[in-house]
PDB file of C-alpha atoms and ligand atoms in Angstrom:
ATOM      1  CA  MET A  40       6.020  -1.824  -4.007  1.00 52.00           C
ATOM      2  CA  THR A  41       2.776   0.205  -4.302  1.00 59.00           C
ATOM      3  CA  GLN A  42       2.693  -0.326  -8.025  1.00 63.00           C
ATOM      4  CA  ASP A  43       3.353  -4.081  -7.783  1.00 89.00           C
ATOM      5  CA  SER A  44       0.624  -4.534  -5.172  1.00 92.00           C
ATOM      6  CA  TRP A  45      -1.944  -2.712  -7.242  1.00 95.00           C
ATOM      7  CA  GLU A  46      -0.948  -4.572 -10.381  1.00 96.00           C
ATOM      8  CA  LYS A  47      -1.349  -7.848  -8.521  1.00 95.00           C
ATOM      9  CA  HIS A  48      -4.590  -6.939  -6.786  1.00 96.00           C
ATOM     10  CA  SER A  49      -6.418  -4.958  -9.487  1.00 97.00           C
ATOM     11  CA  ASN A  50      -8.963  -7.764  -9.859  1.00 96.00           C
ATOM     12  CA  TRP A  51      -9.744  -7.589  -6.151  1.00 96.00           C
ATOM     13  CA  TRP A  52     -10.314  -3.834  -6.417  1.00 97.00           C
ATOM     14  CA  GLN A  53     -12.474  -4.108  -9.506  1.00 98.00           C
ATOM     15  CA  ARG A  54     -14.565  -6.948  -8.036  1.00 97.00           C
ATOM     16  CA  GLU A  55     -15.105  -5.411  -4.584  1.00 96.00           C
ATOM     17  CA  PHE A  56     -15.305  -1.669  -5.293  1.00 97.00           C
ATOM     18  CA  THR A  57     -16.634  -1.009  -8.793  1.00 98.00           C
ATOM     19  CA  ARG A  58     -19.768  -1.514 -10.900  1.00 97.00           C
ATOM     20  CA  GLY A  59     -22.119  -1.146  -7.953  1.00 94.00           C
ATOM     21  CA  ALA A  60     -20.266  -3.500  -5.560  1.00 95.00           C
ATOM     22  CA  ASP A  61     -19.408  -0.843  -2.982  1.00 94.00           C
ATOM     23  CA  PRO A  62     -22.072   1.353  -1.316  1.00 92.00           C
ATOM     24  CA  GLU A  63     -19.569   4.101  -0.469  1.00 93.00           C
ATOM     25  CA  TYR A  64     -18.796   4.603  -4.164  1.00 97.00           C
ATOM     26  CA  GLU A  65     -22.375   4.103  -5.338  1.00 95.00           C
ATOM     27  CA  GLU A  66     -24.171   6.184  -2.731  1.00 95.00           C
ATOM     28  CA  GLN A  67     -21.558   8.752  -1.831  1.00 96.00           C
ATOM     29  CA  ILE A  68     -18.360   9.214  -3.846  1.00 97.00           C
ATOM     30  CA  LEU A  69     -19.734   9.009  -7.390  1.00 97.00           C
ATOM     31  CA  PRO A  70     -22.880  11.124  -6.671  1.00 96.00           C
ATOM     32  CA  LEU A  71     -20.734  13.677  -4.829  1.00 95.00           C
ATOM     33  CA  LEU A  72     -18.393  13.998  -7.825  1.00 95.00           C
ATOM     34  CA  LYS A  73     -21.414  14.302 -10.100  1.00 93.00           C
ATOM     35  CA  ASP A  74     -22.845  17.085  -7.886  1.00 90.00           C
ATOM     36  CA  LEU A  75     -19.543  18.942  -7.742  1.00 88.00           C
ATOM     37  CA  ALA A  76     -19.834  19.060 -11.551  1.00 77.00           C
ATOM     38  CA  VAL A  77     -16.111  19.445 -12.136  1.00 75.00           C
ATOM     39  CA  GLU A  78     -16.173  21.518 -15.289  1.00 71.00           C
ATOM     40  CA  GLY A  79     -13.503  22.300 -17.773  1.00 72.00           C
ATOM     41  CA  GLY A  80     -12.340  21.430 -21.184  1.00 90.00           C
ATOM     42  CA  ARG A  81      -9.623  19.098 -19.916  1.00 96.00           C
ATOM     43  CA  VAL A  82      -9.718  17.118 -16.693  1.00 96.00           C
ATOM     44  CA  ILE A  83      -7.174  14.618 -15.345  1.00 97.00           C
ATOM     45  CA  ASP A  84      -8.075  11.740 -13.006  1.00 98.00           C
ATOM     46  CA  ILE A  85      -4.870  10.742 -11.192  1.00 98.00           C
ATOM     47  CA  GLY A  86      -4.735   7.111 -10.030  1.00 98.00           C
ATOM     48  CA  CYS A  87      -7.891   6.420 -12.031  1.00 98.00           C
ATOM     49  CA  GLY A  88      -8.081   2.657 -11.393  1.00 98.00           C
ATOM     50  CA  GLU A  89     -10.648   1.055 -13.707  1.00 98.00           C
ATOM     51  CA  GLY A  90     -12.118   4.483 -14.507  1.00 98.00           C
ATOM     52  CA  GLN A  91     -15.316   4.768 -12.432  1.00 98.00           C
ATOM     53  CA  VAL A  92     -14.470   8.351 -11.367  1.00 98.00           C
ATOM     54  CA  ALA A  93     -13.315   9.353 -14.855  1.00 97.00           C
ATOM     55  CA  ARG A  94     -16.581   8.080 -16.345  1.00 97.00           C
ATOM     56  CA  VAL A  95     -18.546  10.359 -13.996  1.00 96.00           C
ATOM     57  CA  LEU A  96     -16.236  13.301 -14.740  1.00 95.00           C
ATOM     58  CA  SER A  97     -16.808  12.869 -18.453  1.00 94.00           C
ATOM     59  CA  LEU A  98     -20.499  13.784 -17.916  1.00 93.00           C
ATOM     60  CA  ASN A  99     -19.448  17.449 -17.455  1.00 90.00           C
ATOM     61  CA  SER A 100     -16.106  17.756 -19.198  1.00 87.00           C
ATOM     62  CA  ALA A 101     -15.093  17.733 -22.813  1.00 82.00           C
ATOM     63  CA  GLN A 102     -12.002  15.582 -22.363  1.00 96.00           C
ATOM     64  CA  VAL A 103     -11.061  13.361 -19.427  1.00 97.00           C
ATOM     65  CA  PHE A 104      -7.649  11.713 -19.173  1.00 98.00           C
ATOM     66  CA  GLY A 105      -7.121   8.969 -16.614  1.00 98.00           C
ATOM     67  CA  VAL A 106      -3.655   7.877 -15.517  1.00 98.00           C
ATOM     68  CA  ASP A 107      -2.625   4.979 -13.318  1.00 98.00           C
ATOM     69  CA  PRO A 108       0.656   3.045 -13.063  1.00 98.00           C
ATOM     70  CA  ALA A 109      -1.124  -0.346 -12.942  1.00 97.00           C
ATOM     71  CA  TRP A 110      -1.601  -1.790 -16.409  1.00 98.00           C
ATOM     72  CA  ASN A 111      -4.362  -4.099 -15.147  1.00 98.00           C
ATOM     73  CA  GLN A 112      -6.305  -1.030 -14.059  1.00 98.00           C
ATOM     74  CA  ILE A 113      -5.928   1.155 -17.142  1.00 98.00           C
ATOM     75  CA  SER A 114      -6.494  -1.691 -19.595  1.00 98.00           C
ATOM     76  CA  GLU A 115      -9.816  -2.387 -17.834  1.00 98.00           C
ATOM     77  CA  ALA A 116     -10.553   1.367 -17.768  1.00 98.00           C
ATOM     78  CA  ALA A 117     -10.035   1.495 -21.535  1.00 98.00           C
ATOM     79  CA  ARG A 118     -12.444  -1.453 -21.947  1.00 98.00           C
ATOM     80  CA  ARG A 119     -15.090   0.243 -19.781  1.00 98.00           C
ATOM     81  CA  SER A 120     -14.514   3.715 -21.274  1.00 97.00           C
ATOM     82  CA  THR A 121     -17.424   5.773 -22.482  1.00 95.00           C
ATOM     83  CA  GLN A 122     -15.279   8.541 -24.028  1.00 95.00           C
ATOM     84  CA  GLU A 123     -12.328   9.023 -21.647  1.00 97.00           C
ATOM     85  CA  VAL A 124      -8.721   8.343 -22.622  1.00 98.00           C
ATOM     86  CA  TYR A 125      -6.319   6.381 -20.397  1.00 98.00           C
ATOM     87  CA  GLY A 126      -2.569   6.095 -20.057  1.00 98.00           C
ATOM     88  CA  GLN A 127      -0.069   4.336 -17.828  1.00 98.00           C
ATOM     89  CA  ALA A 128       1.697   6.864 -15.577  1.00 98.00           C
ATOM     90  CA  SER A 129       2.510   7.559 -11.952  1.00 98.00           C
ATOM     91  CA  ALA A 130       1.328  10.627 -10.036  1.00 98.00           C
ATOM     92  CA  MET A 131       5.010  11.392  -9.445  1.00 98.00           C
ATOM     93  CA  ALA A 132       5.717  11.973 -13.159  1.00 98.00           C
ATOM     94  CA  LEU A 133       2.637  13.044 -15.112  1.00 98.00           C
ATOM     95  CA  PRO A 134       3.379  12.893 -18.841  1.00 98.00           C
ATOM     96  CA  PHE A 135       1.736  16.248 -19.645  1.00 98.00           C
ATOM     97  CA  LYS A 136       3.017  19.753 -20.137  1.00 98.00           C
ATOM     98  CA  ALA A 137       2.551  22.501 -17.542  1.00 98.00           C
ATOM     99  CA  GLY A 138      -0.946  23.985 -17.450  1.00 98.00           C
ATOM    100  CA  ALA A 139      -2.421  21.158 -19.554  1.00 97.00           C
ATOM    101  CA  PHE A 140      -5.591  20.767 -17.426  1.00 97.00           C
ATOM    102  CA  ASP A 141      -8.462  22.884 -16.098  1.00 96.00           C
ATOM    103  CA  ALA A 142      -9.164  20.465 -13.273  1.00 96.00           C
ATOM    104  CA  ALA A 143      -7.603  17.454 -11.547  1.00 97.00           C
ATOM    105  CA  VAL A 144      -9.158  14.764  -9.361  1.00 97.00           C
ATOM    106  CA  ALA A 145      -7.454  12.144  -7.177  1.00 98.00           C
ATOM    107  CA  CYS A 146      -9.793   9.713  -5.400  1.00 98.00           C
ATOM    108  CA  LEU A 147      -8.415   7.482  -2.616  1.00 98.00           C
ATOM    109  CA  VAL A 148      -4.949   7.406  -4.203  1.00 98.00           C
ATOM    110  CA  PHE A 149      -2.510   9.595  -2.260  1.00 98.00           C
ATOM    111  CA  GLU A 150      -2.785   7.498   0.912  1.00 97.00           C
ATOM    112  CA  HIS A 151      -1.023   4.788  -1.130  1.00 96.00           C
ATOM    113  CA  ILE A 152       1.785   7.101  -2.309  1.00 96.00           C
ATOM    114  CA  THR A 153       5.017   7.595  -0.362  1.00 96.00           C
ATOM    115  CA  ALA A 154       6.350  10.622  -2.291  1.00 97.00           C
ATOM    116  CA  LEU A 155       3.537  13.012  -1.372  1.00 98.00           C
ATOM    117  CA  ARG A 156       5.464  16.226  -2.113  1.00 98.00           C
ATOM    118  CA  GLN A 157       6.530  15.119  -5.592  1.00 98.00           C
ATOM    119  CA  ALA A 158       2.989  14.008  -6.460  1.00 98.00           C
ATOM    120  CA  ILE A 159       1.385  17.270  -5.250  1.00 98.00           C
ATOM    121  CA  MET A 160       4.016  19.281  -7.172  1.00 98.00           C
ATOM    122  CA  GLU A 161       2.964  17.400 -10.279  1.00 98.00           C
ATOM    123  CA  VAL A 162      -0.752  18.118  -9.705  1.00 98.00           C
ATOM    124  CA  SER A 163       0.029  21.813  -9.387  1.00 98.00           C
ATOM    125  CA  ARG A 164       2.311  21.846 -12.431  1.00 98.00           C
ATOM    126  CA  VAL A 165      -0.251  20.330 -14.822  1.00 98.00           C
ATOM    127  CA  LEU A 166      -3.093  22.646 -13.690  1.00 98.00           C
ATOM    128  CA  ILE A 167      -3.800  26.048 -15.234  1.00 97.00           C
ATOM    129  CA  GLN A 168      -3.843  29.039 -12.888  1.00 97.00           C
ATOM    130  CA  GLY A 169      -7.295  29.105 -11.258  1.00 96.00           C
ATOM    131  CA  GLY A 170      -7.712  25.370 -11.946  1.00 96.00           C
ATOM    132  CA  THR A 171      -9.501  23.087  -9.460  1.00 96.00           C
ATOM    133  CA  PHE A 172      -8.107  20.108  -7.592  1.00 97.00           C
ATOM    134  CA  ILE A 173     -10.630  17.731  -5.996  1.00 97.00           C
ATOM    135  CA  PHE A 174      -8.747  15.597  -3.509  1.00 98.00           C
ATOM    136  CA  LEU A 175     -10.535  12.634  -1.848  1.00 98.00           C
ATOM    137  CA  LEU A 176      -8.899  10.713   0.980  1.00 98.00           C
ATOM    138  CA  ASN A 177      -9.768   8.125   3.584  1.00 96.00           C
ATOM    139  CA  HIS A 178     -10.274  10.501   6.507  1.00 96.00           C
ATOM    140  CA  PRO A 179      -6.727  10.813   7.944  1.00 94.00           C
ATOM    141  CA  LEU A 180      -7.851  11.807  11.425  1.00 90.00           C
ATOM    142  CA  LEU A 181     -10.687   9.430  12.195  1.00 85.00           C
ATOM    143  CA  GLN A 182      -9.469   6.439  10.193  1.00 85.00           C
ATOM    144  CA  THR A 183      -5.881   6.541  11.529  1.00 87.00           C
ATOM    145  CA  PRO A 184      -4.330   3.041  11.801  1.00 86.00           C
ATOM    146  CA  GLY A 185      -5.228   1.605  15.194  1.00 87.00           C
ATOM    147  CA  SER A 186      -8.620   3.337  15.228  1.00 89.00           C
ATOM    148  CA  GLY A 187     -11.706   1.299  15.939  1.00 87.00           C
ATOM    149  CA  TRP A 188     -14.491   0.511  18.364  1.00 86.00           C
ATOM    150  CA  VAL A 189     -13.675  -0.254  21.970  1.00 90.00           C
ATOM    151  CA  ASP A 190     -16.165  -1.960  24.305  1.00 88.00           C
ATOM    152  CA  ASP A 191     -15.171  -0.989  27.811  1.00 90.00           C
ATOM    153  CA  TYR A 192     -16.938  -3.274  30.308  1.00 92.00           C
ATOM    154  CA  MET A 193     -14.735  -2.072  33.174  1.00 91.00           C
ATOM    155  CA  SER A 194     -16.369   1.360  33.221  1.00 90.00           C
ATOM    156  CA  ASP A 195     -19.693   1.791  34.976  1.00 91.00           C
ATOM    157  CA  PRO A 196     -21.900   1.850  33.017  1.00 91.00           C
ATOM    158  CA  PRO A 197     -19.981  -0.017  30.255  1.00 89.00           C
ATOM    159  CA  SER A 198     -19.064   2.254  27.375  1.00 88.00           C
ATOM    160  CA  HIS A 199     -18.647   1.840  23.659  1.00 84.00           C
ATOM    161  CA  TYR A 200     -16.391   4.397  21.989  1.00 86.00           C
ATOM    162  CA  TRP A 201     -14.251   5.065  18.910  1.00 89.00           C
ATOM    163  CA  ARG A 202     -10.560   5.017  19.653  1.00 91.00           C
ATOM    164  CA  VAL A 203      -8.309   7.198  17.446  1.00 91.00           C
ATOM    165  CA  GLY A 204      -4.891   5.664  16.714  1.00 91.00           C
ATOM    166  CA  HIS A 205      -1.544   7.499  16.788  1.00 93.00           C
ATOM    167  CA  TYR A 206      -2.694  10.400  14.678  1.00 95.00           C
ATOM    168  CA  LEU A 207       0.431  12.575  14.703  1.00 95.00           C
ATOM    169  CA  VAL A 208       2.830   9.802  13.707  1.00 93.00           C
ATOM    170  CA  GLN A 209       3.438   9.390   9.975  1.00 94.00           C
ATOM    171  CA  HIS A 210       3.303   5.684   9.384  1.00 93.00           C
ATOM    172  CA  GLU A 211       3.725   3.346   6.406  1.00 94.00           C
ATOM    173  CA  SER A 212       2.149  -0.091   6.548  1.00 91.00           C
ATOM    174  CA  LEU A 213       1.221  -3.024   4.376  1.00 92.00           C
ATOM    175  CA  GLU A 214      -2.442  -3.533   5.255  1.00 88.00           C
ATOM    176  CA  GLU A 215      -4.082  -6.905   4.812  1.00 90.00           C
ATOM    177  CA  VAL A 216      -7.457  -5.683   3.542  1.00 90.00           C
ATOM    178  CA  GLN A 217      -8.657  -9.206   2.757  1.00 90.00           C
ATOM    179  CA  LEU A 218      -7.028 -12.600   3.162  1.00 91.00           C
ATOM    180  CA  GLY A 219      -3.923 -12.572   0.943  1.00 91.00           C
ATOM    181  CA  VAL A 220      -4.483  -8.991  -0.312  1.00 94.00           C
ATOM    182  CA  ARG A 221      -1.824  -6.639   1.059  1.00 94.00           C
ATOM    183  CA  ILE A 222      -1.924  -2.987   0.015  1.00 94.00           C
ATOM    184  CA  PRO A 223       0.636  -0.329   1.074  1.00 93.00           C
ATOM    185  CA  PHE A 224      -0.905   2.498   3.054  1.00 95.00           C
ATOM    186  CA  VAL A 225       0.662   5.732   4.326  1.00 96.00           C
ATOM    187  CA  HIS A 226      -0.922   7.538   7.241  1.00 97.00           C
ATOM    188  CA  ARG A 227      -0.145  11.274   7.547  1.00 97.00           C
ATOM    189  CA  PRO A 228      -1.761  13.933   9.695  1.00 97.00           C
ATOM    190  CA  LEU A 229      -4.160  16.249   7.882  1.00 97.00           C
ATOM    191  CA  SER A 230      -1.767  19.207   8.338  1.00 97.00           C
ATOM    192  CA  GLU A 231       0.816  17.385   6.190  1.00 98.00           C
ATOM    193  CA  TYR A 232      -1.663  17.253   3.319  1.00 98.00           C
ATOM    194  CA  VAL A 233      -2.974  20.815   3.694  1.00 98.00           C
ATOM    195  CA  ASN A 234       0.491  22.377   4.121  1.00 98.00           C
ATOM    196  CA  THR A 235       1.940  20.461   1.160  1.00 98.00           C
ATOM    197  CA  LEU A 236      -0.984  21.611  -0.989  1.00 98.00           C
ATOM    198  CA  SER A 237      -0.528  25.202   0.136  1.00 98.00           C
ATOM    199  CA  GLU A 238       3.261  25.162  -0.399  1.00 98.00           C
ATOM    200  CA  ASN A 239       2.594  24.104  -3.973  1.00 98.00           C
ATOM    201  CA  GLY A 240       0.085  26.863  -4.718  1.00 98.00           C
ATOM    202  CA  LEU A 241      -3.048  24.778  -4.137  1.00 98.00           C
ATOM    203  CA  GLN A 242      -5.264  26.759  -1.827  1.00 98.00           C
ATOM    204  CA  LEU A 243      -7.952  24.998   0.177  1.00 98.00           C
ATOM    205  CA  GLU A 244     -11.409  26.465  -0.604  1.00 97.00           C
ATOM    206  CA  ARG A 245     -13.789  23.899   0.906  1.00 97.00           C
ATOM    207  CA  MET A 246     -13.598  20.762   2.969  1.00 97.00           C
ATOM    208  CA  LEU A 247     -16.299  18.086   3.152  1.00 97.00           C
ATOM    209  CA  GLU A 248     -16.649  15.361   5.801  1.00 96.00           C
ATOM    210  CA  PRO A 249     -19.800  13.462   4.846  1.00 94.00           C
ATOM    211  CA  SER A 250     -21.361  10.928   7.170  1.00 89.00           C
ATOM    212  CA  PRO A 251     -20.981   7.357   5.838  1.00 88.00           C
ATOM    213  CA  PRO A 252     -23.883   6.470   3.487  1.00 86.00           C
ATOM    214  CA  ALA A 253     -26.858   4.356   4.582  1.00 85.00           C
ATOM    215  CA  GLY A 254     -25.808   1.358   2.483  1.00 81.00           C
ATOM    216  CA  PHE A 255     -22.498   1.167   4.355  1.00 78.00           C
ATOM    217  CA  LEU A 256     -24.050   1.594   7.819  1.00 77.00           C
ATOM    218  CA  GLU A 257     -26.576  -1.135   7.054  1.00 81.00           C
ATOM    219  CA  ARG A 258     -23.896  -3.680   6.147  1.00 77.00           C
ATOM    220  CA  ASN A 259     -23.151  -4.578   9.722  1.00 73.00           C
ATOM    221  CA  GLU A 260     -24.823  -3.924  13.087  1.00 71.00           C
ATOM    222  CA  SER A 261     -21.578  -2.464  14.467  1.00 68.00           C
ATOM    223  CA  TYR A 262     -21.282   0.021  11.571  1.00 71.00           C
ATOM    224  CA  ARG A 263     -24.523   1.781  12.510  1.00 74.00           C
ATOM    225  CA  ALA A 264     -22.968   3.438  15.522  1.00 74.00           C
ATOM    226  CA  ALA A 265     -20.366   4.923  13.166  1.00 77.00           C
ATOM    227  CA  ALA A 266     -22.829   7.329  11.537  1.00 82.00           C
ATOM    228  CA  HIS A 267     -21.090  10.257  13.243  1.00 86.00           C
ATOM    229  CA  ILE A 268     -17.541   9.159  12.296  1.00 89.00           C
ATOM    230  CA  PRO A 269     -16.612  10.237   8.768  1.00 92.00           C
ATOM    231  CA  ARG A 270     -14.651   7.812   6.616  1.00 92.00           C
ATOM    232  CA  LEU A 271     -14.200  10.203   3.705  1.00 96.00           C
ATOM    233  CA  LEU A 272     -12.476  13.594   3.490  1.00 97.00           C
ATOM    234  CA  VAL A 273     -12.818  15.832   0.443  1.00 98.00           C
ATOM    235  CA  LEU A 274     -10.522  18.847  -0.040  1.00 98.00           C
ATOM    236  CA  ILE A 275     -11.462  21.257  -2.807  1.00 97.00           C
ATOM    237  CA  CYS A 276      -8.487  23.416  -3.813  1.00 97.00           C
ATOM    238  CA  ARG A 277      -7.775  26.144  -6.332  1.00 97.00           C
ATOM    239  CA  LYS A 278      -4.417  26.798  -7.953  1.00 98.00           C
ATOM    240  CA  ARG A 279      -3.237  30.320  -7.108  1.00 97.00           C
TER     241      ARG A 279
HETATM  242  C1  SAM B 337      -8.082   2.758  -4.098  1.00 73.09           C
HETATM  243  S1  SAM B 337      -7.710   2.693  -5.810  1.00 73.09           S
HETATM  244  C2  SAM B 337      -8.675   4.063  -6.398  1.00 73.09           C
HETATM  245  C3  SAM B 337      -8.945   4.004  -7.878  1.00 73.09           C
HETATM  246  C4  SAM B 337      -9.839   5.134  -8.420  1.00 73.09           C
HETATM  247  N1  SAM B 337      -9.293   6.434  -8.115  1.00 73.09           N
HETATM  248  C5  SAM B 337     -11.237   5.032  -7.858  1.00 73.09           C
HETATM  249  O1  SAM B 337     -11.572   5.838  -6.981  1.00 73.09           O
HETATM  250  O2  SAM B 337     -11.991   4.144  -8.301  1.00 73.09           O
HETATM  251  C6  SAM B 337      -6.056   3.375  -5.790  1.00 73.09           C
HETATM  252  C7  SAM B 337      -5.424   3.499  -7.166  1.00 73.09           C
HETATM  253  O3  SAM B 337      -4.190   4.243  -7.000  1.00 73.09           O
HETATM  254  C8  SAM B 337      -3.297   3.749  -7.952  1.00 73.09           C
HETATM  255  N2  SAM B 337      -1.912   4.154  -7.598  1.00 73.09           N
HETATM  256  C9  SAM B 337      -1.046   3.544  -6.770  1.00 73.09           C
HETATM  257  N3  SAM B 337       0.137   4.193  -6.777  1.00 73.09           N
HETATM  258  C10 SAM B 337      -0.002   5.243  -7.620  1.00 73.09           C
HETATM  259  C11 SAM B 337       0.869   6.269  -8.080  1.00 73.09           C
HETATM  260  N4  SAM B 337       2.121   6.359  -7.664  1.00 73.09           N
HETATM  261  N5  SAM B 337       0.387   7.168  -8.978  1.00 73.09           N
HETATM  262  C12 SAM B 337      -0.895   7.097  -9.402  1.00 73.09           C
HETATM  263  N6  SAM B 337      -1.754   6.145  -9.007  1.00 73.09           N
HETATM  264  C13 SAM B 337      -1.318   5.229  -8.138  1.00 73.09           C
HETATM  265  C14 SAM B 337      -3.513   2.251  -7.914  1.00 73.09           C
HETATM  266  O4  SAM B 337      -2.983   1.582  -9.054  1.00 73.09           O
HETATM  267  C15 SAM B 337      -5.031   2.190  -7.828  1.00 73.09           C
HETATM  268  O5  SAM B 337      -5.634   2.094  -9.097  1.00 73.09           O
END
């Protein structure tokens, strides 16, 4: 289901979120990955899409491999490649031997994957001991399904606040992100991610919760009030 949706909607993703179309990638995610300067001879980008993250990673790494199950994504990634290499594979079965990589990155991918445990086991398996895993997610606490602004005109004075949805309930949904574009999404509490990482030898070293970038806040009057509500979560882990 996930794979079919992404295959079908790769063009939507590439049009709306790559090559400068999306301020969160342009102003935040790609610069942040550049600053983190993920170093190492061999780096894997899991769920690489059309390769925008892999292209940034290749600025500091000798060899970057991008994998994604959607052919429409990796074929475009290969076309846009500067020097990275791409292959068709799922996070649940990475076609590499144990300890093949010095670092791994997954950017906004695991919230679309049902088999979290299997995918994290695979990340850990392909990393060398001491290797780094940079894990970027839509913030699972503050962007829980059902979250959003509430205008309460019954209170005195009227209030405007951010409601958090049912955070503790793991929940799979098919989200209509644009008319006719339905993408599977899995909400899990943050503890589910951190504990699964830890149980698979990936120790959390740093966590980043950046404020949304100016270009995003400027897109809509109602977004401006969201400056204090992070949309992105970055977990930086080391393999024990
Ligand atoms: C939101 S896009 C992110 C793409 C890229 N990481 C980026 O940041 O530009 C999610 C990507 O996850 C991929 N994906 C979906 N299921 C996957 C799986 N089981 N294993 C690896 N990637 C998967 C999709 O094909 C899609 O390219």
